XYZ file of N, CA, C and O in Angstrom:
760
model
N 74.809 119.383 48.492
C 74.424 118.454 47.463
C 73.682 119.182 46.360
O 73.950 118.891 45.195
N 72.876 119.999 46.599
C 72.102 121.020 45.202
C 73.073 121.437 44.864
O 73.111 120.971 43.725
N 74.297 122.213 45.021
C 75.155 122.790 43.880
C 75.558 121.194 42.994
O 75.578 121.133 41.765
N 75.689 120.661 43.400
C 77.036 119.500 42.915
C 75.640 118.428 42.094
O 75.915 117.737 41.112
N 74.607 118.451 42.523
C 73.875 117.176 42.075
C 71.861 117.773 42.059
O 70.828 117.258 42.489
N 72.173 119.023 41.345
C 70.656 119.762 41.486
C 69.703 119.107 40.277
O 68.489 119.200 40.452
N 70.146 118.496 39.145
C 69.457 118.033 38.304
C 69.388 116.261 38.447
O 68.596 115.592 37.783
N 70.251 115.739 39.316
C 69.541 114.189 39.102
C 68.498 114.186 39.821
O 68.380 114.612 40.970
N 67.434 113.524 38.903
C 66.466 113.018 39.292
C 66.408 111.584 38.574
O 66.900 111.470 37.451
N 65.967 110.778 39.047
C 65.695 109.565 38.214
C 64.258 109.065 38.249
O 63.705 109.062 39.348
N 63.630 108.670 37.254
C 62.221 108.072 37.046
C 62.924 106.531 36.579
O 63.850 106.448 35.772
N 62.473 105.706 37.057
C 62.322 104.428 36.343
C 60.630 103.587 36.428
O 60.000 103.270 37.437
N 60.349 103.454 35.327
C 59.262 103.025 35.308
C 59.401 101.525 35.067
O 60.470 101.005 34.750
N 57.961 100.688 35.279
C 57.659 99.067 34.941
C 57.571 99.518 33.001
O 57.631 100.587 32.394
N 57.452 98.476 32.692
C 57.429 98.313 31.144
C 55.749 97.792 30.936
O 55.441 96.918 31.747
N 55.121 98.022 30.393
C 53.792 98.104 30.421
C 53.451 97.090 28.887
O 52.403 96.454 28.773
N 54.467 97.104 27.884
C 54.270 95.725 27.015
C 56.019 95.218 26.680
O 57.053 95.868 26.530
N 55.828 94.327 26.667
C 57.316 93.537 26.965
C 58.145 93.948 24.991
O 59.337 94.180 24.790
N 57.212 93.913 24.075
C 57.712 94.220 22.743
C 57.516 95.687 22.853
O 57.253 96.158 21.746
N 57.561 96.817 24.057
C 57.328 97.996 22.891
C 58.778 98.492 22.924
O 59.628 98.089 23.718
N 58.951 99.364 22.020
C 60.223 100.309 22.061
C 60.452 101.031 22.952
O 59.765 102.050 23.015
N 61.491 100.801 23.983
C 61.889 101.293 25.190
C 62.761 102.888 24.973
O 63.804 102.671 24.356
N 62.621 104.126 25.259
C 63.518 105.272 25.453
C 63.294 105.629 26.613
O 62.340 105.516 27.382
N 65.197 106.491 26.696
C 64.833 107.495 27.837
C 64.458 108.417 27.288
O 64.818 108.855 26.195
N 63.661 108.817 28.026
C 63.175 110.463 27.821
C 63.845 111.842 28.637
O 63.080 112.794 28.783
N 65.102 111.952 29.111
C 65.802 112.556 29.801
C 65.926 113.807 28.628
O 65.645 114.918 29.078
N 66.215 113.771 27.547
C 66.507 114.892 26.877
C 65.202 115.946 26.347
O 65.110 117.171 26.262
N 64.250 114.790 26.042
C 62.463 115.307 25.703
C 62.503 116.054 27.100
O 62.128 117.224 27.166
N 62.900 115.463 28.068
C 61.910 116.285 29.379
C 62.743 117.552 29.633
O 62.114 118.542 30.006
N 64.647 117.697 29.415
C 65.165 118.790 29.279
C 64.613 120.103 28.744
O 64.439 121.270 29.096
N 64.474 119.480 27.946
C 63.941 120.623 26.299
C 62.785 121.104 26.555
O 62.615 122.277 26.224
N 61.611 120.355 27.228
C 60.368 120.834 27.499
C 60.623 121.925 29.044
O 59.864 122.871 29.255
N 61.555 121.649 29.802
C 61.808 122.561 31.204
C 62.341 123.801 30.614
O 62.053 124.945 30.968
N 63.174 123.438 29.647
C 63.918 124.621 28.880
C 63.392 125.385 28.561
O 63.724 126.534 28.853
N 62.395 125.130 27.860
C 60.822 125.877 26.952
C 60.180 126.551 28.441
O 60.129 127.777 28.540
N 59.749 125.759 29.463
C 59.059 126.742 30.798
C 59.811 127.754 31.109
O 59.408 128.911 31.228
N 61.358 127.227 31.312
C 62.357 128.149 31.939
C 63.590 128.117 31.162
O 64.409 127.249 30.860
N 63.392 129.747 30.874
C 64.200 130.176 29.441
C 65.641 130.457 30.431
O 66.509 130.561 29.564
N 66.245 130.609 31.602
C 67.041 130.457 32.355
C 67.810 129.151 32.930
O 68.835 129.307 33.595
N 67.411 128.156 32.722
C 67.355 126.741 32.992
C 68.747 126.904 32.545
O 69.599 127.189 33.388
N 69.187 126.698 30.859
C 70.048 126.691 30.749
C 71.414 126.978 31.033
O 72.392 126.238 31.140
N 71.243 128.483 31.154
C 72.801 129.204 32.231
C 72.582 128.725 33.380
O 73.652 128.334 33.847
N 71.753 128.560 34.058
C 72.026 127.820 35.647
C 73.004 126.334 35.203
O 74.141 126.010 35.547
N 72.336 125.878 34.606
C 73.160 124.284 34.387
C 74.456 124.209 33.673
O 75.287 123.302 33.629
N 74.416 125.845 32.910
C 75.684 126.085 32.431
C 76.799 126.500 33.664
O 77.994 126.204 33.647
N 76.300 127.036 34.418
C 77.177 127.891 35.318
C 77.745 126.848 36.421
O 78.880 126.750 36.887
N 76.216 125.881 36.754
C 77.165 124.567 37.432
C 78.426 123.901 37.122
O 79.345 123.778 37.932
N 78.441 123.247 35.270
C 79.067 122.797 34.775
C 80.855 123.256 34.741
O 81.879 122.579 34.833
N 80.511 125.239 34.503
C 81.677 125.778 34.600
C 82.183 125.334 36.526
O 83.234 124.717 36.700
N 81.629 125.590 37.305
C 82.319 125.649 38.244
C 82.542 124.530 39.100
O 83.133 124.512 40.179
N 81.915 123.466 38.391
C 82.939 121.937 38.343
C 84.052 122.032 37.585
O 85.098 121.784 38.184
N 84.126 122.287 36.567
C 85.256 122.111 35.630
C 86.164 123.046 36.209
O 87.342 122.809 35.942
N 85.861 124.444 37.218
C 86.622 124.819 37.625
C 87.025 124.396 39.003
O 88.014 124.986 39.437
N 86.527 123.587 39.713
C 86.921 123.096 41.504
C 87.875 121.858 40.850
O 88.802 121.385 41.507
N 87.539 121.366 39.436
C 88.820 119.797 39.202
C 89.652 120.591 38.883
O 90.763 120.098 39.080
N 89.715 121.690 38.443
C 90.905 122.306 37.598
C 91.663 122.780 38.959
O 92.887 122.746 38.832
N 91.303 123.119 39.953
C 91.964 124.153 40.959
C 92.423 122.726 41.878
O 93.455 122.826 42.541
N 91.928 121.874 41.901
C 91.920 120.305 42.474
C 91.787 121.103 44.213
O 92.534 120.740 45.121
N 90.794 122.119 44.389
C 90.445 122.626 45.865
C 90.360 121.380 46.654
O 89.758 120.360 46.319
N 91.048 121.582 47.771
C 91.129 120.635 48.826
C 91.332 119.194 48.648
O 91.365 118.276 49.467
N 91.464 119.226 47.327
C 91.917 117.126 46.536
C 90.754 116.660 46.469
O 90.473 115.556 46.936
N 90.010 117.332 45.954
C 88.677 116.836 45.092
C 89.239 116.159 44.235
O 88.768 115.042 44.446
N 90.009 116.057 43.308
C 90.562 115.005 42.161
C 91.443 113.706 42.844
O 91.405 112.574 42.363
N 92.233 114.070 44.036
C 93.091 113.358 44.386
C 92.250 112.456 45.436
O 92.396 111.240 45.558
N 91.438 113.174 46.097
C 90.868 112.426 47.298
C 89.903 111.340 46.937
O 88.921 111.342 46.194
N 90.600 110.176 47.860
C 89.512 109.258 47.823
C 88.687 108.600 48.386
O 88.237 107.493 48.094
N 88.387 109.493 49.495
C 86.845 109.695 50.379
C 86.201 109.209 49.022
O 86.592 109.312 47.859
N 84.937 108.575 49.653
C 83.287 108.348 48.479
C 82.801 109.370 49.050
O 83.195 109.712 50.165
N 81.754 110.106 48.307
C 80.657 110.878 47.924
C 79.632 110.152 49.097
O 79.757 108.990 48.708
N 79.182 110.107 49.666
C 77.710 109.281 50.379
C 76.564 110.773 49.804
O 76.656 111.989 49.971
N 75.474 109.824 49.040
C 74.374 110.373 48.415
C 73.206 109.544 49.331
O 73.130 108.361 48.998
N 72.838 109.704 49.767
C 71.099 109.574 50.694
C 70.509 109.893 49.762
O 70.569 110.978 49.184
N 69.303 108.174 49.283
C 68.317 108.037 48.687
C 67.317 107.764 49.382
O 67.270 107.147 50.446
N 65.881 108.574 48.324
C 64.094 107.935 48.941
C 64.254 107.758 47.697
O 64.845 108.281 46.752
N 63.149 106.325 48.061
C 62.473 105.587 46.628
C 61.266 105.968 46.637
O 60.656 105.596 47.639
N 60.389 106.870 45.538
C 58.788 106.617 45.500
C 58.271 105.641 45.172
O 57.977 105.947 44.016
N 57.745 104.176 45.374
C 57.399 103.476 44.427
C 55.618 104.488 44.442
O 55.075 105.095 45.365
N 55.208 104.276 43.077
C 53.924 104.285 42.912
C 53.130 103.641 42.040
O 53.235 103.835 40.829
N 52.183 102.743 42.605
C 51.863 101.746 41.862
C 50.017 101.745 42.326
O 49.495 102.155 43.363
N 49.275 101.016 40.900
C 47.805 101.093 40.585
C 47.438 99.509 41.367
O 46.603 99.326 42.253
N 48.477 98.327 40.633
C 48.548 97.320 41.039
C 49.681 96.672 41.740
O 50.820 97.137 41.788
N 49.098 95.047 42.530
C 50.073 94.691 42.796
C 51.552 94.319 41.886
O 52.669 94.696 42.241
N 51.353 93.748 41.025
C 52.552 93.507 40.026
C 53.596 95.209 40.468
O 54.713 95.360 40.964
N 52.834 95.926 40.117
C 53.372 97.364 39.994
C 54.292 97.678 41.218
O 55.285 98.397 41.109
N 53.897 97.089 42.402
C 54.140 97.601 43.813
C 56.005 96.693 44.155
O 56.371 95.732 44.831
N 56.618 97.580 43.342
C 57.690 96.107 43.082
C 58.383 95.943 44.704
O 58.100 96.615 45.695
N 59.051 95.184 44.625
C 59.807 94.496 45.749
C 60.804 95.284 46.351
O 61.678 95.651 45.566
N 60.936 95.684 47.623
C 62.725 96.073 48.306
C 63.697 95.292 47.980
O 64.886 95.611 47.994
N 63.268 94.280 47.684
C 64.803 93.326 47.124
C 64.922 94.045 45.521
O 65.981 94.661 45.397
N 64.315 94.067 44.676
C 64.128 94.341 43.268
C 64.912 96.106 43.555
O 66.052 96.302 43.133
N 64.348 96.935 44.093
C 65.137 98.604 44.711
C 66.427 98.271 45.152
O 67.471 98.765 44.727
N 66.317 97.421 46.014
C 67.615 97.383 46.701
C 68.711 96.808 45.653
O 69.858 97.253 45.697
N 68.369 95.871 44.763
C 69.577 95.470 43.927
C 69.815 96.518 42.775
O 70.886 96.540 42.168
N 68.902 97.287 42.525
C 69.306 98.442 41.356
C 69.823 99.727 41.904
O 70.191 100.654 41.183
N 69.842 99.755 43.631
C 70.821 100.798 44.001
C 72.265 100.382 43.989
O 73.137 101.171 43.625
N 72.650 98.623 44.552
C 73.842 98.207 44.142
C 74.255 98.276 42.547
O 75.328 98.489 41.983
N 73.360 98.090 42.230
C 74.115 98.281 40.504
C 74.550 99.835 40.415
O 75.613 100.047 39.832
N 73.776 101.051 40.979
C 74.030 102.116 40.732
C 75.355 102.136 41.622
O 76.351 102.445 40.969
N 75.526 101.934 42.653
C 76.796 101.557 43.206
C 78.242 101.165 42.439
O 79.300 101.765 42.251
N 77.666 99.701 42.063
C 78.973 99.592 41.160
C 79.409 99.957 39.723
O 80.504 99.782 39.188
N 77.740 100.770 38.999
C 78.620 101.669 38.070
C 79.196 102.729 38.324
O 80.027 103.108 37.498
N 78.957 103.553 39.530
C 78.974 104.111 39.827
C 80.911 104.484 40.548
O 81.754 105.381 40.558
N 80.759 103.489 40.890
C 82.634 103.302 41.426
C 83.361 102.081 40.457
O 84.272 101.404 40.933
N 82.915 101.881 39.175
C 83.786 101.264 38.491
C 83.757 99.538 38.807
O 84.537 98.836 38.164
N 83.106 99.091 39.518
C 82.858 97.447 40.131
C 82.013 96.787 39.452
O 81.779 95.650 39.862
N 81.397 97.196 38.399
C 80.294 96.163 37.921
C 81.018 95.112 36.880
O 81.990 95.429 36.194
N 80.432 93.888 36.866
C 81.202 93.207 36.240
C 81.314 93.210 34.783
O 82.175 92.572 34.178
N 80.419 93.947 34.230
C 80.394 94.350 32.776
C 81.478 95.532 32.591
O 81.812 95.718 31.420
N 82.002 96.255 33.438
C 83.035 97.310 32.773
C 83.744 96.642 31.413
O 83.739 97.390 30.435
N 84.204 95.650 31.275
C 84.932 95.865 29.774
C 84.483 95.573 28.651
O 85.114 95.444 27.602
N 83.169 95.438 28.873
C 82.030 95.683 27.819
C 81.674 97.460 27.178
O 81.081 97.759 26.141
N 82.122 98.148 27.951
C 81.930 99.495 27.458
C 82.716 99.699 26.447
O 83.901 99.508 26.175
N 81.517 100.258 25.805
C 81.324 100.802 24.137
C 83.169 101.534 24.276
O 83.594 101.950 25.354
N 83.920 101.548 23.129
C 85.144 101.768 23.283
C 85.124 103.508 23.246
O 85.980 104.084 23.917
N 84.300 104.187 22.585
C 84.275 105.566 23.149
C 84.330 105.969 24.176
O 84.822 107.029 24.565
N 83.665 104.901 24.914
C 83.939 105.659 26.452
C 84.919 104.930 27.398
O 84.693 105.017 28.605
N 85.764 104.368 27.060
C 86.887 103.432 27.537
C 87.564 104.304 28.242
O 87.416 104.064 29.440
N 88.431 105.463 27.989
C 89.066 106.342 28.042
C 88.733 107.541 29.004
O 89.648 108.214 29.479
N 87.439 107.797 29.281
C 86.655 108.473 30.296
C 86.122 107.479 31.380
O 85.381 107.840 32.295
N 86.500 106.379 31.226
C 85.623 105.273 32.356
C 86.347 105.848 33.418
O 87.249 106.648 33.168
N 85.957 105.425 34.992
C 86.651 105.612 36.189
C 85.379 105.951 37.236
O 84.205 106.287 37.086
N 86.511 105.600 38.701
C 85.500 105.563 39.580
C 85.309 106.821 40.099
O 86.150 107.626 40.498
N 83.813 106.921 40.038
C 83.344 108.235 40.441
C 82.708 108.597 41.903
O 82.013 109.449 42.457
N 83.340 107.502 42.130
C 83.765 107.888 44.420
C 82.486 107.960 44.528
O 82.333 107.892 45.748
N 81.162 108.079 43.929
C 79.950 107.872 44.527
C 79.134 106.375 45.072
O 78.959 105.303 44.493
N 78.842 106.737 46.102
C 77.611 106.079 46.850
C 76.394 106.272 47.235
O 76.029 107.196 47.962
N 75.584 105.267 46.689
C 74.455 105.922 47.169
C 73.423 105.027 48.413
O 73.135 103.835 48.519
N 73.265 105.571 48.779
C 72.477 105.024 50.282
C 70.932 105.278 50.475
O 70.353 106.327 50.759
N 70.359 103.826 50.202
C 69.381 103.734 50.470
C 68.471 104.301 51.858
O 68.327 103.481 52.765
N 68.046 105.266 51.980
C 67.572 105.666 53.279
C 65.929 105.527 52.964
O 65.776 105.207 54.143
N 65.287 105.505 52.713
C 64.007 105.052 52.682
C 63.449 105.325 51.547
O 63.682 106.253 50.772
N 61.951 103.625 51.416
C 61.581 103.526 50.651
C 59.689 103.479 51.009
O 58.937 102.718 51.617
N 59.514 105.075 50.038
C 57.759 104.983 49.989
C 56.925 104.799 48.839
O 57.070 105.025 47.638
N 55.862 104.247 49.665
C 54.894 103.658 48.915
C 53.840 104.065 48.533
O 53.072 103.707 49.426
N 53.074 104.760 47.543
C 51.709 104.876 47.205
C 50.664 103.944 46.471
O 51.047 103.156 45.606
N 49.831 104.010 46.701
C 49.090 103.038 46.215
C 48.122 104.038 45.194
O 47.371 104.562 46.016
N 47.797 104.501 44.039
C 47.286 105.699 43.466
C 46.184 105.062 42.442
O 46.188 103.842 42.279
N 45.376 105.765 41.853
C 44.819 105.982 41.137
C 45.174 106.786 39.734
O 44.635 106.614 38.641
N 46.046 107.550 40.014
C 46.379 108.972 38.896
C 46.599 107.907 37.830
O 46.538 106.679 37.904
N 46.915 108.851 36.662
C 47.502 107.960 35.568
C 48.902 108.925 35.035
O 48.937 110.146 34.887
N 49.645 108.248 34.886
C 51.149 109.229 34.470
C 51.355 108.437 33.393
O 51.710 107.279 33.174
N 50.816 110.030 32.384
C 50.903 109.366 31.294
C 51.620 110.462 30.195
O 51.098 111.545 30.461
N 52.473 110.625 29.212
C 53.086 111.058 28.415
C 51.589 111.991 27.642
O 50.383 111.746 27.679
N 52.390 113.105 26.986
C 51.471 113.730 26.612
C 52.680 114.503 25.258
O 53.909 114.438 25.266
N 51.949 115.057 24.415
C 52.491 116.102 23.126
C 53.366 117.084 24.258
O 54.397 117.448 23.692
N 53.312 117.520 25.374
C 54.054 118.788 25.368
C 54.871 118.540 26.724
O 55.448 119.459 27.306
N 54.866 117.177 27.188
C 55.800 116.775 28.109
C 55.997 115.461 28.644
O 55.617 114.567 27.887
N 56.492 115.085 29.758
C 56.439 113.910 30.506
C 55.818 114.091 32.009
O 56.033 115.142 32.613
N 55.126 113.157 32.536
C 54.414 113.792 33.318
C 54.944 113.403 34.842
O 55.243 112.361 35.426
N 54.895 114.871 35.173
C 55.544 115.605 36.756
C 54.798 115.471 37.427
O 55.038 115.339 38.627
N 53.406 115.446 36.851
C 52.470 114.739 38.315
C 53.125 114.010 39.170
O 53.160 114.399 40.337
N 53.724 112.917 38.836
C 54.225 111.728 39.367
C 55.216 112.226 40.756
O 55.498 111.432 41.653
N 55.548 113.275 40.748
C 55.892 114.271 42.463
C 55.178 114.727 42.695
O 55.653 115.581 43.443
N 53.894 114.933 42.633
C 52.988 115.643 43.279
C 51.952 114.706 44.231
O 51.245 113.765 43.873
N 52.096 115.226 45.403
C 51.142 114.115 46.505
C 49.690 114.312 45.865
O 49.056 113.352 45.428
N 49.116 115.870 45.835
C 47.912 116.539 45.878
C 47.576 115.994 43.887
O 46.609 116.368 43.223
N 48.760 115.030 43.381
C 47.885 114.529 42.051
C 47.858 113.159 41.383
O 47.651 112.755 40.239
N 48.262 112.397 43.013
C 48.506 111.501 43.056
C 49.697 110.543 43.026
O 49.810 109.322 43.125
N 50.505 111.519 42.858
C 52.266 111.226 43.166
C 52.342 111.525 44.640
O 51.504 111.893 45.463
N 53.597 111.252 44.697
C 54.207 111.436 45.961
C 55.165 112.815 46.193
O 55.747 113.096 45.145
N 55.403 113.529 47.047
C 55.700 114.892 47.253
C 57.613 114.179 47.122
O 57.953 112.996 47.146
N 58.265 115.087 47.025
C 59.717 114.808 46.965
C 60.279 115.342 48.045
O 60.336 116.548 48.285
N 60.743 114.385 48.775
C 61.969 114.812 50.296
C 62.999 115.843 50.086
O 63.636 115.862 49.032
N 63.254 116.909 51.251
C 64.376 118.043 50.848
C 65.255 117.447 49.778
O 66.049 116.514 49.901
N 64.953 118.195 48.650
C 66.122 117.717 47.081
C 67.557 117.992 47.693
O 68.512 117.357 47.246
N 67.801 119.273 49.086
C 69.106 119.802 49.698
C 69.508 118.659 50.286
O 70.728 118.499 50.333
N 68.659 117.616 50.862
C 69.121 116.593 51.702
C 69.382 115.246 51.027
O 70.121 114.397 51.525
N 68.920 115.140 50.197
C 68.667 113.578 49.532
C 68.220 113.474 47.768
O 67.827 114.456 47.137
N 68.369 112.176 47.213
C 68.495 112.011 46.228
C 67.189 111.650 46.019
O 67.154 110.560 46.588
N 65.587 111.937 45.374
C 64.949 111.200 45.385
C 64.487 110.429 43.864
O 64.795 111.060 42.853
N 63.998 109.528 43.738
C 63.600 108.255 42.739
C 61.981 107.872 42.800
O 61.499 107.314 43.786
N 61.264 108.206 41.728
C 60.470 107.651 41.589
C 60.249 106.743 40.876
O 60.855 106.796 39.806
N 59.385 105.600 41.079
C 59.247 104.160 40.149
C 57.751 104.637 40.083
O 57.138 105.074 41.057
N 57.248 104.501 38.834
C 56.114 104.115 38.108
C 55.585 103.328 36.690
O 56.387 102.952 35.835
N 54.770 103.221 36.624
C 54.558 103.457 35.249
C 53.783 104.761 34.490
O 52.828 105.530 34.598
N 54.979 104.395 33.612
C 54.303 105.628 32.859
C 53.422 105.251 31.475
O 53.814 104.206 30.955
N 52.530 105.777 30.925
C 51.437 105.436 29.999
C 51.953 105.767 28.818
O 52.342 106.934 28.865
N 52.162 105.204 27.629
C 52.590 105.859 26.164
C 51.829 106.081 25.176
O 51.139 105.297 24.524
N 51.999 107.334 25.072
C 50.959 108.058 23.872
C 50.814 106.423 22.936
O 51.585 105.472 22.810
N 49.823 106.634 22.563
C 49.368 105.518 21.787
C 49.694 105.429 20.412
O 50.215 104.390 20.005
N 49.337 106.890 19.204
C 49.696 106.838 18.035
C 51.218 107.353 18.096
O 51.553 108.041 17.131
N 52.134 107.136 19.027
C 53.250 107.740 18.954
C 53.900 106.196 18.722
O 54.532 105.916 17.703
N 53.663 105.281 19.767
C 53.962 104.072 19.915
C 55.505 104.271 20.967
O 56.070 105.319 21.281
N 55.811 103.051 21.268
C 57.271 102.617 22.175
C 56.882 103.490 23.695
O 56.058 104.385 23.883
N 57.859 102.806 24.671
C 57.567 102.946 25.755
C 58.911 103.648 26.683
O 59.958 103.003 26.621
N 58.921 104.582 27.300
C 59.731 105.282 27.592
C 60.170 104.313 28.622
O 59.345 103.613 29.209
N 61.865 104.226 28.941
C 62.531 103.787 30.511
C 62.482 104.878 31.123
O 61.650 104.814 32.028
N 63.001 105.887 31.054
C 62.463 106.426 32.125
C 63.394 108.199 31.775
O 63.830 108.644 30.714
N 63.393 108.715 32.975
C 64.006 110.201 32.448
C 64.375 110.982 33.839
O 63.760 110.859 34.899
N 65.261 111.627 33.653
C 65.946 112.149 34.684
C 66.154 114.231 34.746
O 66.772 114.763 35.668
């Protein structure tokens, strides 16, 4: 699973004012790893090539086969309050949604933007809820000028530590804090 799936990570956070301006921050947090690790890039380049080269060779009917993918998920929730501490029903229905965008089943498919009409299809993944933890914290994860904040995996800073990345998919839920004179509120970043 690290060769094939070493960069998903997903953050989804609560929304902390219902009017602010919602982004992902998936590309801010790229660019800032990029900046730590001036290598980052050819690694993610070199993945990319040797997907494009296992569909091209169609090794063992990776293109043809239609086995699903099974991906094993942990959920972090981490939360200050109760509101925050969201529900297993509330997790559990946003892994089915990741499900059925995921294999083409959601009932919005022919709502997609017509650019991507043409690339739509099912992408044989599943993902499987295998457990969901809970912190109850103090920290504050909060956006800053020179990143997004990674605390939020760290046990020793009030996050939660991340399960073998070799074994499983992991997800943290928080909130995250938004610079104030910046304004809008990030969904989240991967």
């Amino acid at each position: 699973m690290k060769k094939f799936f070493p960069f998903i990570c997903a953050f989804l956070m609560l929304s902390a004012n219902a009017f602010a301006q919602r982004n992902c921050g998936t590309m801010e947090h790229l660019h800032h790893l990029e900046e730590l690790d001036p290598g980052l890039s050819e690694r993610m380049q070199k993945i990319e090539n040797h997907t494009k080269f296992m569909i091209s060779q169609d090794a063992d009917g990776v293109t043809k086969n239609t086995n699903v993918i099974r991906i094993p998920v942990v959920v972090h929730v981490l939360y200050r309050t109760a509101a925050e501490n969201i529900s297993d029903a509330q997790i559990q229905s946003q892994i089915q949604v990741l499900n059925e965008d995921f294999r083409l089943l959601n009932n919005n498919k022919d709502d997609l933007r017509s650019i991507f009409k043409e690339v739509q299809g099912n992408a044989g993944i599943y993902f499987e809820l295998q457990e969901i933890k809970r912190v109850k914290t103090n920290a504050n994860f909060a956006l800053s000028l020179f990143g997004l904040p990674d605390n939020v995996k760290r046990g020793n800073e009030g996050g939660s530590n991340a399960d073998d990345p070799n074994k499983v998919l992991n997800i943290w839920i928080c909130k995250i804090q938004p610079i104030p004179f910046i304004g809008g509120q990030i969904l989240g970043y991967a």
